Amino acid sequence: MKMNCEPTHTPDQPDIPALREKYRQERERRIQVDGQKQYVRPTGEFAENYEADPHLPVVPRDPLSEDLDVAILGAGWSGIMAAYHLRNAGVSTFRHIDHAGDFGGVWYWNRYPGLQCDNDAYCYLPLLEEMGFMPSKKYADGQEIYEYCQRIAKRFEFYGKALFHTLVTAMRWDEGIKRWRVSTSRGDEIRARFVIMANGLLNIPKLPGIPGIHDFKGRMFHTARWDYDYTGGSREKPVLDRLADKSVAIVGTGATAIQATPYLGKYARQLYVLQRTPSTVDERSNPPTDPDWVKTLKPGWQKERQANFHRAAMEFLGPGEPDAICDIWTEISRNLAAEMEAAGWPQESFEQFMTRREVVDYRVMERLRNRAAAMVKDPATAEALKPWYRFLCKRPLSNDEFYPTFNRPNVKLIDVSASLGVQAMTEKGFMHDGVEYAVDCMIFASGFEVTSDLDRRWGINVFEGRGGKSIYRHWAEGPKTFHGIMTHGFPNQFYTGYIQGGLNATTTEQFGRQGYHIAYVISETLKRGAKVVEPSQAAQDAYVKHFQEVEFDSSQFQRECTPSYFTNEGQVKAPWALFRSYGPGWTAFQKLLEDWRTRQDLEGLVLEQ
Ligand code: NDP
């Protein structure tokens, strides 16, 4: 909401060759030969912890047997946006099916203390103008976002149809009835004409394969299943008073951990923060929404803001274009634009521009390292908290309390980078550098199955298209799609998320456009009296070829990046790398789809009556 967003002050002359070498060394010492395989499937108590819902009781119900037009697998943002567009397109016989007890997806499950969205809420919360809603502050609290999901679901009447506390266990295409047979953990047999995979990115908690992890006798839980019975407090009032006599360890220093750590530091008798790779943690500055600013907004403002955010975060700001977002995501573009302005916007080749951008990147990262040094009193701890990699190798973060937490006498940073993660766990706690640290509780802020094998990510045991072919085999070498939303051999099946499509800085905008396009295809199929829609092999091959030809080669950048789920744990050019998106960019991808829709011939799709 800052009206004048100024460039930041960054150190002038970073020694780029020296920094590049330092980044390279840091990357090398973090690369793991077992990449994704370093994570394990939970068993025993931990598996129960994932399956069970700590937030809402499971209400018994009879199994369903029904014919349905559209099954939407997932009731988080992608499922909500898909349903919104289906409804607008006149398709009303649909249901959400979700493991959770309500709408919200990640915002349902994650209730850990300090939970907030790291993105500008005026961009992130979709449909603000239509809903007549305004977030209370720039970075909304998790609870506000969760309640907003519910508000949308109520307004558009998604509730009566949704099946909650229901896990999809199998999906099989039945050629005889030309429908998907969807089986669930509640014994349902749903025969869905169409299925939309809106199962999200951060749906399955990930557990590091620490030797001895299952030997630990204390309390363990993942941050996405926060145990307030154990810690005390609640989402509404995170006073973790039951930790007053407890020694606690938190594993990880990613987006989740940096938000929860200040609360643990405040309430636990002793806190160990087990860090493998430091994050960038900038200042937060989270002002309440200014009513005077709201009064100035004109219709269409949210789309404009999202477009500005996208350009600043993922492309660049042109002459005279303001940075409306003004945060860590847009700093490089803002500083770069100021530099270009001062130089009179010289004509530069792409390579020259990228070199200039790289220097700004090094300077911003240096500023962020200096921030850690300035805020953490103990020099060794401050040094260990400094991130050594390029911006966007990991998700950039902001938090005002994370660094000061390390100035508390009861908080200790344990740098586990040398052992490539927590060395081992025992009955009593964890091992580090040959020393056993006894703790009462281990909290895993270890992330989600974002880029692991598809079957692990989706968690649906059986997923078979035409001829009983498994999607996991079909996509074993990576995705093959038509426009990122359908694949040959899996008729009437639609995908959302990060698969061979356009990438937008606002996730919910991306899901929204996908939902819109999917709703168009489904409604057009029905209008034409068809039962089946599927991309032809030729159309799919042509799209995949085009996608590969125009793909932006980010392998050099990735080779200099620390491993993370942003970089597929360091695997350069991994087939399922998260951000392998349409090379010419978001706007070009939307134009491609829009032109395709305008032609109204569903070119490339085969319809069957
Ligand atoms: P991340 O995957 O970002 O972080 C996981 C953390 O666990 C990392 O610090 C990782 O270290 C560490 N880790 C994993 N294995 C080990 C191990 N064996 N030993 C020690 N440490 C280990 O997960 P988060 O839950 O933090 O965030 C996931 C995503 O969720 C975010 O990137 C973001 O997209 C979203 N999110 C958004 C929020 C928001 O908007 N406010 C808040 C929270 C989450 P290493 O880096 O070395 O792999």
XYZ file of C-alpha atoms and ligand atoms in Angstrom:
657
model
C 0.000 0.000 0.000
C 3.022 2.294 0.135
C 2.332 4.931 -2.471
C 5.986 5.645 -3.149
C 8.029 2.557 -3.169
C 11.706 3.435 -3.245
C 14.595 1.186 -4.272
C 16.431 -0.341 -1.325
C 19.966 0.515 -0.254
C 22.205 -2.399 -1.086
C 25.993 -2.756 -0.702
C 27.772 -1.148 -3.626
C 30.483 -3.419 -4.917
C 29.992 -7.045 -4.049
C 32.914 -9.231 -5.081
C 30.943 -11.243 -7.601
C 33.599 -13.799 -8.604
C 34.249 -14.550 -4.923
C 30.529 -14.769 -4.178
C 29.909 -16.994 -7.155
C 32.590 -19.361 -5.934
C 31.154 -19.281 -2.399
C 27.670 -20.069 -3.761
C 29.107 -22.933 -5.765
C 30.862 -24.403 -2.734
C 27.776 -24.074 -0.570
C 25.682 -25.794 -3.217
C 28.205 -28.611 -3.607
C 28.295 -29.391 0.065
C 24.494 -29.549 0.224
C 23.774 -31.715 -2.802
C 22.560 -35.142 -1.772
C 23.073 -38.166 -3.954
C 19.690 -39.488 -2.946
C 17.859 -36.245 -3.924
C 14.149 -36.821 -3.379
C 14.796 -40.246 -1.861
C 16.106 -38.621 1.326
C 12.485 -38.318 2.439
C 10.485 -41.267 3.795
C 6.872 -42.241 3.900
C 5.509 -41.896 7.403
C 4.628 -45.070 9.279
C 3.094 -45.874 12.684
C 2.181 -42.952 14.874
C 3.349 -40.499 12.269
C 1.144 -41.966 9.542
C -1.835 -41.860 11.894
C -0.967 -38.273 12.626
C -1.194 -37.468 8.915
C -4.372 -39.459 8.250
C -6.231 -38.132 11.286
C -7.722 -34.674 11.436
C -6.775 -32.850 14.636
C -9.136 -29.969 13.830
C -12.623 -31.369 13.265
C -14.308 -34.646 14.219
C -15.136 -37.034 11.403
C -18.903 -37.285 11.076
C -20.083 -40.795 10.149
C -22.041 -41.075 6.899
C -23.276 -43.781 4.558
C -21.270 -44.545 1.427
C -22.526 -42.897 -1.745
C -23.238 -44.541 -5.047
C -24.023 -41.992 -7.729
C -23.552 -40.605 -11.214
C -22.038 -37.149 -11.212
C -21.035 -34.650 -13.892
C -17.835 -33.367 -12.330
C -15.796 -34.620 -9.370
C -13.372 -31.986 -8.118
C -10.578 -33.637 -6.170
C -9.594 -31.043 -3.634
C -11.355 -28.181 -1.880
C -8.448 -25.756 -1.578
C -7.900 -22.753 -3.808
C -7.637 -24.688 -7.090
C -10.829 -26.638 -6.346
C -12.673 -23.517 -5.230
C -11.663 -21.595 -8.353
C -12.532 -24.502 -10.654
C -16.006 -24.751 -9.076
C -16.518 -21.004 -9.322
C -15.858 -21.113 -13.072
C -17.883 -24.286 -13.643
C -20.832 -22.592 -12.023
C -20.379 -19.501 -14.184
C -20.207 -21.734 -17.246
C -23.548 -23.301 -16.307
C -22.222 -26.653 -15.063
C -23.803 -27.208 -11.680
C -23.650 -30.943 -10.980
C -20.275 -31.150 -9.296
C -18.845 -32.097 -5.944
C -15.649 -31.350 -4.107
C -14.015 -34.363 -2.491
C -11.368 -33.654 0.113
C -9.408 -35.320 2.892
C -9.911 -32.204 5.029
C -13.006 -31.419 7.071
C -13.815 -28.158 5.259
C -12.810 -25.891 2.403
C -9.396 -24.265 2.521
C -6.761 -26.858 1.535
C -3.456 -25.764 3.063
C -5.315 -23.089 4.991
C -7.465 -25.789 6.552
C -4.618 -28.047 7.636
C -2.001 -25.494 8.587
C -2.870 -23.840 11.879
C 0.540 -23.482 13.433
C 1.263 -20.383 15.526
C 2.253 -17.390 13.416
C 0.686 -18.679 10.183
C 0.409 -15.890 7.623
C 0.565 -15.657 3.870
C 3.864 -14.328 2.551
C 2.219 -12.757 -0.461
C 0.416 -9.465 -0.697
C -3.130 -10.353 0.378
C -4.690 -7.903 -2.099
C -3.287 -10.133 -4.833
C -3.432 -13.503 -3.141
C -7.066 -13.576 -2.014
C -9.013 -14.066 -5.246
C -12.333 -12.481 -6.260
C -11.988 -9.565 -3.839
C -14.037 -7.204 -5.985
C -16.786 -9.686 -6.652
C -16.921 -10.720 -2.998
C -16.808 -7.114 -1.755
C -14.102 -8.183 0.681
C -10.922 -6.493 1.782
C -8.178 -8.290 3.748
C -7.457 -6.698 7.110
C -3.722 -6.275 6.409
C -1.078 -6.668 3.730
C -0.105 -10.208 4.795
C -3.275 -11.909 5.971
C -3.318 -14.343 8.875
C -3.993 -17.990 8.082
C -7.298 -17.875 9.874
C -8.541 -14.942 7.817
C -7.653 -16.754 4.610
C -9.329 -19.946 5.803
C -12.486 -18.039 6.675
C -12.406 -16.307 3.303
C -12.311 -19.716 1.571
C -15.400 -20.652 3.573
C -17.070 -17.372 2.690
C -16.637 -18.017 -1.045
C -17.848 -21.609 -0.689
C -20.968 -20.394 1.147
C -21.701 -17.591 -1.266
C -21.556 -19.882 -4.312
C -23.274 -22.773 -2.525
C -20.501 -25.345 -2.705
C -21.145 -26.662 0.792
C -24.189 -28.875 0.298
C -22.353 -30.887 -2.346
C -18.914 -31.305 -0.804
C -17.665 -34.614 0.578
C -15.194 -33.912 3.366
C -13.011 -36.251 5.385
C -12.937 -38.367 2.270
C -9.769 -39.618 0.620
C -9.860 -40.785 -2.964
C -8.284 -44.230 -3.032
C -8.743 -45.266 -6.673
C -9.763 -43.814 -10.020
C -10.438 -45.951 -13.043
C -11.738 -44.939 -16.458
C -14.644 -47.238 -17.376
C -14.982 -47.433 -21.133
C -18.369 -49.164 -20.811
C -20.044 -46.220 -19.128
C -17.555 -43.569 -20.310
C -17.055 -42.284 -16.817
C -14.425 -42.281 -14.102
C -15.107 -44.677 -11.254
C -13.925 -42.860 -8.159
C -13.528 -44.939 -4.983
C -12.956 -43.365 -1.603
C -11.918 -44.149 1.938
C -15.601 -43.828 2.922
C -16.704 -46.641 0.616
C -18.172 -44.304 -2.016
C -18.529 -45.399 -5.623
C -18.872 -42.261 -7.698
C -19.226 -42.481 -11.438
C -17.977 -39.101 -12.568
C -18.237 -37.936 -16.161
C -15.343 -35.514 -15.644
C -12.662 -35.272 -12.979
C -10.673 -32.178 -12.075
C -7.459 -32.844 -10.202
C -7.343 -29.920 -7.815
C -5.244 -31.789 -5.311
C -2.747 -29.023 -4.672
C 0.943 -28.802 -4.195
C 1.394 -28.771 -0.478
C -1.081 -31.490 0.409
C 1.129 -34.280 1.725
C 3.526 -33.521 4.587
C 7.077 -34.661 3.932
C 9.186 -36.447 6.471
C 12.995 -36.493 6.382
C 14.442 -40.017 6.457
C 16.488 -39.348 9.590
C 18.040 -42.586 10.879
C 16.179 -43.620 14.039
C 13.245 -41.269 13.426
C 10.743 -43.913 14.438
C 12.672 -44.769 17.649
C 11.938 -41.440 19.273
C 9.675 -41.874 22.308
C 8.712 -38.242 22.813
C 6.008 -36.334 20.968
C 6.505 -35.722 17.234
C 4.280 -33.927 14.794
C 4.414 -32.096 11.486
C 3.601 -28.397 11.453
C 0.646 -29.080 9.106
C -0.920 -31.085 11.975
C -0.050 -28.785 14.858
C -0.877 -30.400 18.216
C -2.263 -27.622 20.401
C -3.307 -30.221 23.002
C 0.387 -30.801 23.533
C 1.737 -27.266 23.172
C -1.169 -25.408 24.747
C -2.912 -22.482 23.085
C -4.997 -22.506 19.943
C -4.936 -21.075 16.458
C -6.958 -18.124 17.725
C -4.756 -17.645 20.792
C -1.340 -19.217 20.293
C -0.185 -19.065 23.892
C 1.881 -22.266 23.999
C 1.897 -22.441 27.793
C 2.199 -26.225 28.056
C 5.715 -25.953 26.669
C 6.939 -24.012 29.704
C 8.719 -27.086 31.093
C 9.501 -28.689 27.738
C 12.548 -28.941 25.575
C 11.570 -28.724 21.922
C 13.361 -29.118 18.578
C 12.042 -27.775 15.310
C 13.443 -29.262 12.094
C 13.733 -26.813 9.213
C 14.077 -23.084 8.607
C 11.736 -22.667 5.623
C 8.592 -20.535 5.282
C 6.750 -22.483 7.971
C 9.552 -22.743 10.503
C 10.425 -19.060 10.493
C 6.839 -18.218 11.409
C 6.454 -20.825 14.169
C 9.943 -20.460 15.696
C 9.333 -17.106 17.441
C 6.350 -18.648 19.288
C 8.310 -21.739 20.288
C 11.209 -19.568 21.448
C 8.873 -17.480 23.540
C 7.119 -20.365 25.314
C 9.391 -23.425 25.413
C 11.860 -23.949 28.240
C 14.478 -24.798 25.644
C 14.290 -24.585 21.852
C 16.685 -26.086 19.316
C 16.273 -24.871 15.742
C 17.750 -27.484 13.413
C 18.841 -25.706 10.265
C 20.211 -27.317 7.100
C 20.050 -24.353 4.700
C 19.420 -20.775 5.848
C 16.556 -18.809 4.342
C 16.509 -15.173 3.313
C 14.471 -13.375 5.961
C 13.641 -9.760 5.257
C 11.642 -7.274 7.315
C 7.899 -7.873 7.303
C 6.184 -4.533 7.779
C 2.568 -5.602 7.819
C 0.375 -2.515 7.967
C -3.385 -2.740 8.413
C -5.437 -1.982 5.319
C -5.788 1.756 4.914
C -9.471 2.678 4.389
C -8.461 5.832 2.505
C -6.476 3.731 0.041
C -9.459 1.404 -0.390
C -11.616 4.402 -1.326
C -9.245 5.222 -4.184
C -9.606 1.801 -5.844
C -11.353 1.654 -9.198
C -13.111 -1.386 -10.687
C -10.586 -3.824 -12.098
C -7.973 -2.814 -9.533
C -7.230 -6.352 -8.356
C -6.383 -7.724 -11.797
C -4.197 -4.676 -12.377
C -2.422 -5.206 -9.088
C -1.867 -8.888 -9.807
C -0.480 -8.012 -13.232
C 1.867 -5.461 -11.681
C 2.994 -8.019 -9.100
C 3.593 -10.606 -11.778
C 5.702 -8.240 -13.859
C 7.733 -7.115 -10.863
C 8.257 -10.578 -9.393
C 8.733 -12.645 -12.562
C 9.496 -10.294 -15.420
C 10.587 -6.650 -15.109
C 9.122 -3.200 -14.538
C 9.123 -0.881 -17.534
C 9.726 2.894 -17.641
C 7.376 4.756 -15.308
C 5.747 1.611 -13.977
C 5.380 1.781 -10.186
C 5.988 -1.136 -7.846
C 2.586 -1.407 -6.154
C 3.585 -4.387 -4.041
C 6.844 -3.094 -2.631
C 8.195 -6.109 -0.834
C 10.905 -8.730 -0.974
C 9.399 -10.351 -4.076
C 9.636 -7.166 -6.121
C 12.837 -5.629 -4.768
C 15.146 -6.778 -7.565
C 12.867 -5.438 -10.305
C 12.364 -2.184 -8.411
C 16.087 -1.633 -7.895
C 16.790 -2.608 -11.468
C 14.159 -0.219 -12.818
C 15.642 2.608 -10.731
C 19.087 1.832 -12.121
C 17.786 1.749 -15.693
C 15.948 5.006 -15.113
C 19.139 6.656 -13.858
C 20.977 5.373 -16.949
C 18.211 6.703 -19.234
C 16.834 3.267 -20.150
C 19.692 2.206 -22.443
C 19.004 -0.255 -25.254
C 20.502 -3.535 -24.068
C 20.594 -7.078 -25.343
C 18.886 -9.765 -23.259
C 22.318 -10.980 -22.097
C 23.384 -7.484 -21.033
C 20.126 -7.013 -19.175
C 20.484 -10.360 -17.394
C 24.047 -9.509 -16.382
C 22.822 -6.242 -14.915
C 20.066 -8.121 -13.139
C 22.535 -10.601 -11.725
C 24.552 -7.813 -10.107
C 21.392 -6.464 -8.473
C 20.661 -10.005 -7.261
C 24.095 -10.267 -5.597
C 23.629 -6.883 -3.963
C 20.185 -7.737 -2.606
C 21.435 -11.031 -1.216
C 24.340 -9.207 0.427
C 21.859 -6.817 2.039
C 19.893 -9.775 3.372
C 23.018 -11.398 4.801
C 23.919 -8.119 6.480
C 20.446 -8.051 7.997
C 21.072 -11.376 9.742
C 24.404 -10.104 11.017
C 22.863 -6.899 12.356
C 19.982 -8.560 14.187
C 21.577 -11.630 15.759
C 23.935 -10.859 18.632
C 26.030 -14.016 18.678
C 28.410 -13.709 15.681
C 28.686 -17.463 15.074
C 24.903 -17.865 15.051
C 24.520 -14.845 12.764
C 27.101 -16.264 10.382
C 25.322 -19.617 10.283
C 22.029 -17.888 9.450
C 23.404 -16.189 6.323
C 22.058 -17.496 3.015
C 24.650 -18.142 0.298
C 22.804 -18.502 -2.989
C 21.030 -16.435 -5.594
C 17.650 -14.913 -4.983
C 14.778 -17.313 -5.815
C 16.907 -20.437 -5.381
C 14.646 -20.787 -2.365
C 11.444 -19.072 -1.468
C 12.198 -15.554 -0.134
C 10.752 -14.893 3.309
C 9.994 -12.012 5.607
C 9.500 -11.989 9.354
C 10.340 -9.480 12.055
C 10.672 -11.885 14.989
C 12.681 -14.765 13.546
C 16.215 -13.354 13.933
C 15.621 -11.748 17.364
C 14.445 -15.150 18.642
C 18.080 -16.295 18.501
C 18.997 -13.613 21.038
C 16.969 -15.440 23.681
C 19.030 -17.459 26.162
C 16.748 -20.517 25.753
C 17.119 -20.734 21.962
C 19.963 -22.458 20.158
C 20.582 -22.785 16.443
C 21.953 -26.187 15.476
C 23.566 -26.113 12.046
C 23.060 -29.594 10.607
C 24.409 -28.763 7.149
C 27.627 -30.740 7.620
C 25.655 -33.972 8.083
C 23.257 -33.028 5.236
C 20.377 -32.931 7.674
C 19.648 -34.115 11.171
C 22.277 -36.800 11.763
C 20.130 -39.259 13.719
C 17.334 -39.542 16.223
C 17.280 -41.674 19.348
C 14.669 -42.653 21.896
C 15.410 -39.441 23.768
C 16.057 -36.853 21.111
C 18.493 -36.148 18.308
C 22.211 -36.545 17.651
C 24.418 -33.727 16.462
C 28.176 -33.846 16.128
C 28.311 -36.986 18.255
C 26.280 -35.427 21.094
C 22.795 -36.567 22.080
C 20.338 -33.741 22.734
C 17.382 -34.907 24.827
C 14.086 -33.265 23.914
C 10.450 -33.787 24.815
C 9.122 -32.910 21.404
C 10.316 -32.871 17.787
C 8.368 -30.659 15.404
C 8.861 -31.212 11.695
C 8.654 -28.053 9.607
C 10.119 -30.179 6.839
C 7.773 -29.204 4.037
C 5.597 -31.125 1.618
C 5.895 -33.675 -1.179
C 6.112 -31.011 -3.892
C 8.470 -32.578 -6.401
C 8.730 -36.205 -5.291
C 7.415 -39.071 -7.429
C 3.885 -38.471 -8.643
C 2.332 -41.409 -6.785
C 3.717 -40.055 -3.517
C 2.527 -36.565 -4.284
C -0.950 -37.624 -5.260
C -1.319 -40.470 -2.795
C -3.978 -42.200 -4.945
C -2.991 -45.845 -5.169
C -4.800 -46.728 -8.377
C -5.141 -44.185 -11.179
C -5.894 -45.841 -14.501
C -6.941 -44.355 -17.823
C -7.877 -46.101 -21.053
C -6.792 -49.732 -21.199
C -5.928 -49.743 -17.502
C -2.815 -47.632 -18.073
C -1.520 -46.037 -14.904
C -0.958 -42.293 -14.959
C 2.194 -42.898 -12.950
C 3.613 -45.039 -15.772
C 2.239 -42.696 -18.426
C 4.078 -39.756 -16.905
C 7.095 -41.641 -15.563
C 9.468 -39.564 -17.704
C 7.630 -36.305 -17.018
C 4.326 -34.768 -18.033
C 2.923 -34.941 -21.567
C -0.105 -32.721 -21.942
C -2.245 -30.643 -24.211
C -2.152 -27.056 -22.900
C -1.067 -28.346 -19.493
C -4.565 -29.458 -18.556
C -5.286 -32.786 -20.294
C -3.393 -35.841 -21.475
C -4.086 -38.390 -24.197
C -5.333 -41.738 -22.870
C -6.991 -40.144 -19.856
C -10.244 -38.769 -21.245
C -12.394 -36.292 -19.326
C -9.554 -35.747 -16.876
C -8.202 -32.258 -16.102
C -5.098 -31.141 -14.252
C -4.356 -27.959 -12.364
C -1.154 -26.667 -10.842
C 2.308 -26.461 -12.338
C 2.184 -28.789 -15.340
C 3.358 -27.476 -18.729
C 1.363 -24.261 -18.516
C 1.836 -20.605 -17.701
C 3.301 -19.516 -14.383
C 1.876 -16.565 -12.477
C 3.348 -14.922 -9.380
C -0.087 -15.148 -7.735
C -0.918 -18.814 -7.274
C -4.632 -18.232 -6.968
C -4.670 -16.263 -10.226
C -2.970 -19.200 -11.913
C -5.525 -21.633 -10.473
C -8.314 -19.255 -11.475
C -7.277 -19.110 -15.123
C -6.870 -22.879 -15.204
C -10.333 -23.302 -13.702
C -11.762 -20.928 -16.291
C -10.234 -22.833 -19.186
C -11.246 -26.237 -17.831
C -14.812 -25.007 -17.265
C -14.871 -23.827 -20.873
C -13.803 -27.236 -22.207
C -16.283 -29.128 -20.020
C -19.217 -26.852 -20.777
C -18.479 -26.886 -24.526
C -18.256 -30.676 -24.490
C -21.629 -30.934 -22.778
C -23.201 -28.301 -25.031
C -22.143 -30.337 -28.058
C -23.914 -33.355 -26.611
C -20.658 -35.286 -26.208
C -19.791 -37.677 -23.399
C -16.051 -37.815 -23.878
C -13.352 -35.258 -24.589
C -9.698 -36.111 -25.029
C -6.706 -34.556 -26.759
C -5.554 -36.378 -29.867
C -2.069 -37.852 -29.758
C -1.029 -35.567 -32.601
C -2.285 -32.400 -30.885
C -0.580 -33.367 -27.671
C 2.703 -34.161 -29.412
C 2.571 -30.823 -31.197
C 1.946 -28.936 -27.956
C 4.717 -30.744 -26.084
C 7.125 -30.065 -28.940
C 6.178 -26.388 -28.983
C 6.461 -26.177 -25.178
C 9.958 -27.665 -25.281
C 11.087 -25.449 -28.146
C 10.081 -22.233 -26.397
C 11.081 -23.285 -22.894
C 13.422 -20.900 -21.094
C 16.688 -22.606 -20.257
C 17.306 -21.928 -16.567
C 19.900 -24.667 -16.150
C 22.804 -22.244 -15.640
C 20.901 -20.494 -12.846
C 19.994 -23.840 -11.306
C 23.576 -25.029 -11.381
C 24.385 -22.165 -9.024
C 21.457 -22.821 -6.714
C 21.330 -24.497 -3.373
C 19.094 -27.590 -3.478
C 15.471 -27.063 -2.492
C 12.051 -27.949 -3.780
C 12.307 -24.831 -5.961
C 15.227 -26.514 -7.754
C 14.089 -30.120 -7.548
C 16.639 -30.780 -4.801
C 19.426 -29.678 -7.117
C 18.551 -31.890 -10.095
C 19.078 -29.634 -13.116
C 16.437 -30.001 -15.871
C 14.396 -32.497 -13.870
C 11.322 -33.538 -15.880
C 9.008 -32.610 -13.016
C 10.867 -29.475 -11.922
C 8.287 -27.204 -10.389
C 8.721 -24.099 -12.485
C 9.107 -25.605 -15.976
C 6.547 -23.303 -17.478
C 5.587 -21.831 -20.828
C 8.738 -19.992 -21.977
C 7.254 -16.865 -23.584
C 5.529 -16.113 -20.297
C 2.180 -15.893 -18.613
C 0.578 -13.340 -20.936
C 1.625 -15.246 -24.052
C 0.214 -18.469 -22.613
C -3.106 -16.811 -21.795
C -3.217 -15.444 -25.344
C -2.558 -18.898 -26.768
C -5.536 -20.277 -24.828
C -7.738 -17.299 -25.549
C -7.092 -17.524 -29.293
C -7.822 -21.240 -29.122
C -11.120 -20.637 -27.328
C -12.087 -17.835 -29.726
C -11.827 -20.204 -32.666
C -14.534 -22.289 -30.947
C -13.567 -25.456 -32.780
C -11.891 -27.218 -29.836
C -8.994 -27.894 -32.170
C -6.884 -30.809 -31.001
C -9.642 -32.319 -28.874
C -11.583 -35.379 -29.973
C -15.210 -35.565 -28.860
C -17.235 -38.781 -28.601
C -21.015 -38.910 -28.323
P 10.056 -26.088 2.969
O 10.169 -27.270 2.081
O 10.169 -24.753 2.412
O 11.129 -26.184 4.122
C 11.455 -27.407 4.723
C 12.571 -27.189 5.689
O 12.913 -28.436 6.281
C 13.822 -26.663 5.005
O 14.435 -25.731 5.831
C 14.644 -27.933 4.841
O 16.029 -27.714 4.719
C 14.320 -28.619 6.146
N 14.674 -30.026 6.132
C 14.206 -31.000 5.330
N 14.805 -32.163 5.602
C 15.675 -31.926 6.594
C 16.574 -32.734 7.310
N 16.762 -34.035 7.034
N 17.297 -32.168 8.294
C 17.144 -30.850 8.551
N 16.318 -30.036 7.916
C 15.589 -30.577 6.939
O 8.676 -26.289 3.764
P 7.760 -25.191 4.469
O 6.665 -25.912 5.154
O 8.571 -24.264 5.262
O 7.181 -24.391 3.273
C 6.631 -25.065 2.174
C 5.935 -24.088 1.287
O 4.701 -23.780 1.835
C 6.592 -22.736 1.154
O 7.655 -22.694 0.297
C 5.461 -21.928 0.686
O 5.240 -22.138 -0.678
C 4.354 -22.483 1.503
N 4.211 -21.712 2.727
C 3.777 -20.468 2.583
C 3.652 -19.711 3.662
C 3.208 -18.366 3.489
O 2.808 -17.903 2.482
N 3.313 -17.678 4.551
C 3.936 -20.173 5.012
C 4.378 -21.504 5.040
C 4.509 -22.244 3.930
P 16.675 -27.466 3.256
O 16.321 -26.068 2.898
O 18.103 -27.668 3.451
O 16.069 -28.469 2.333
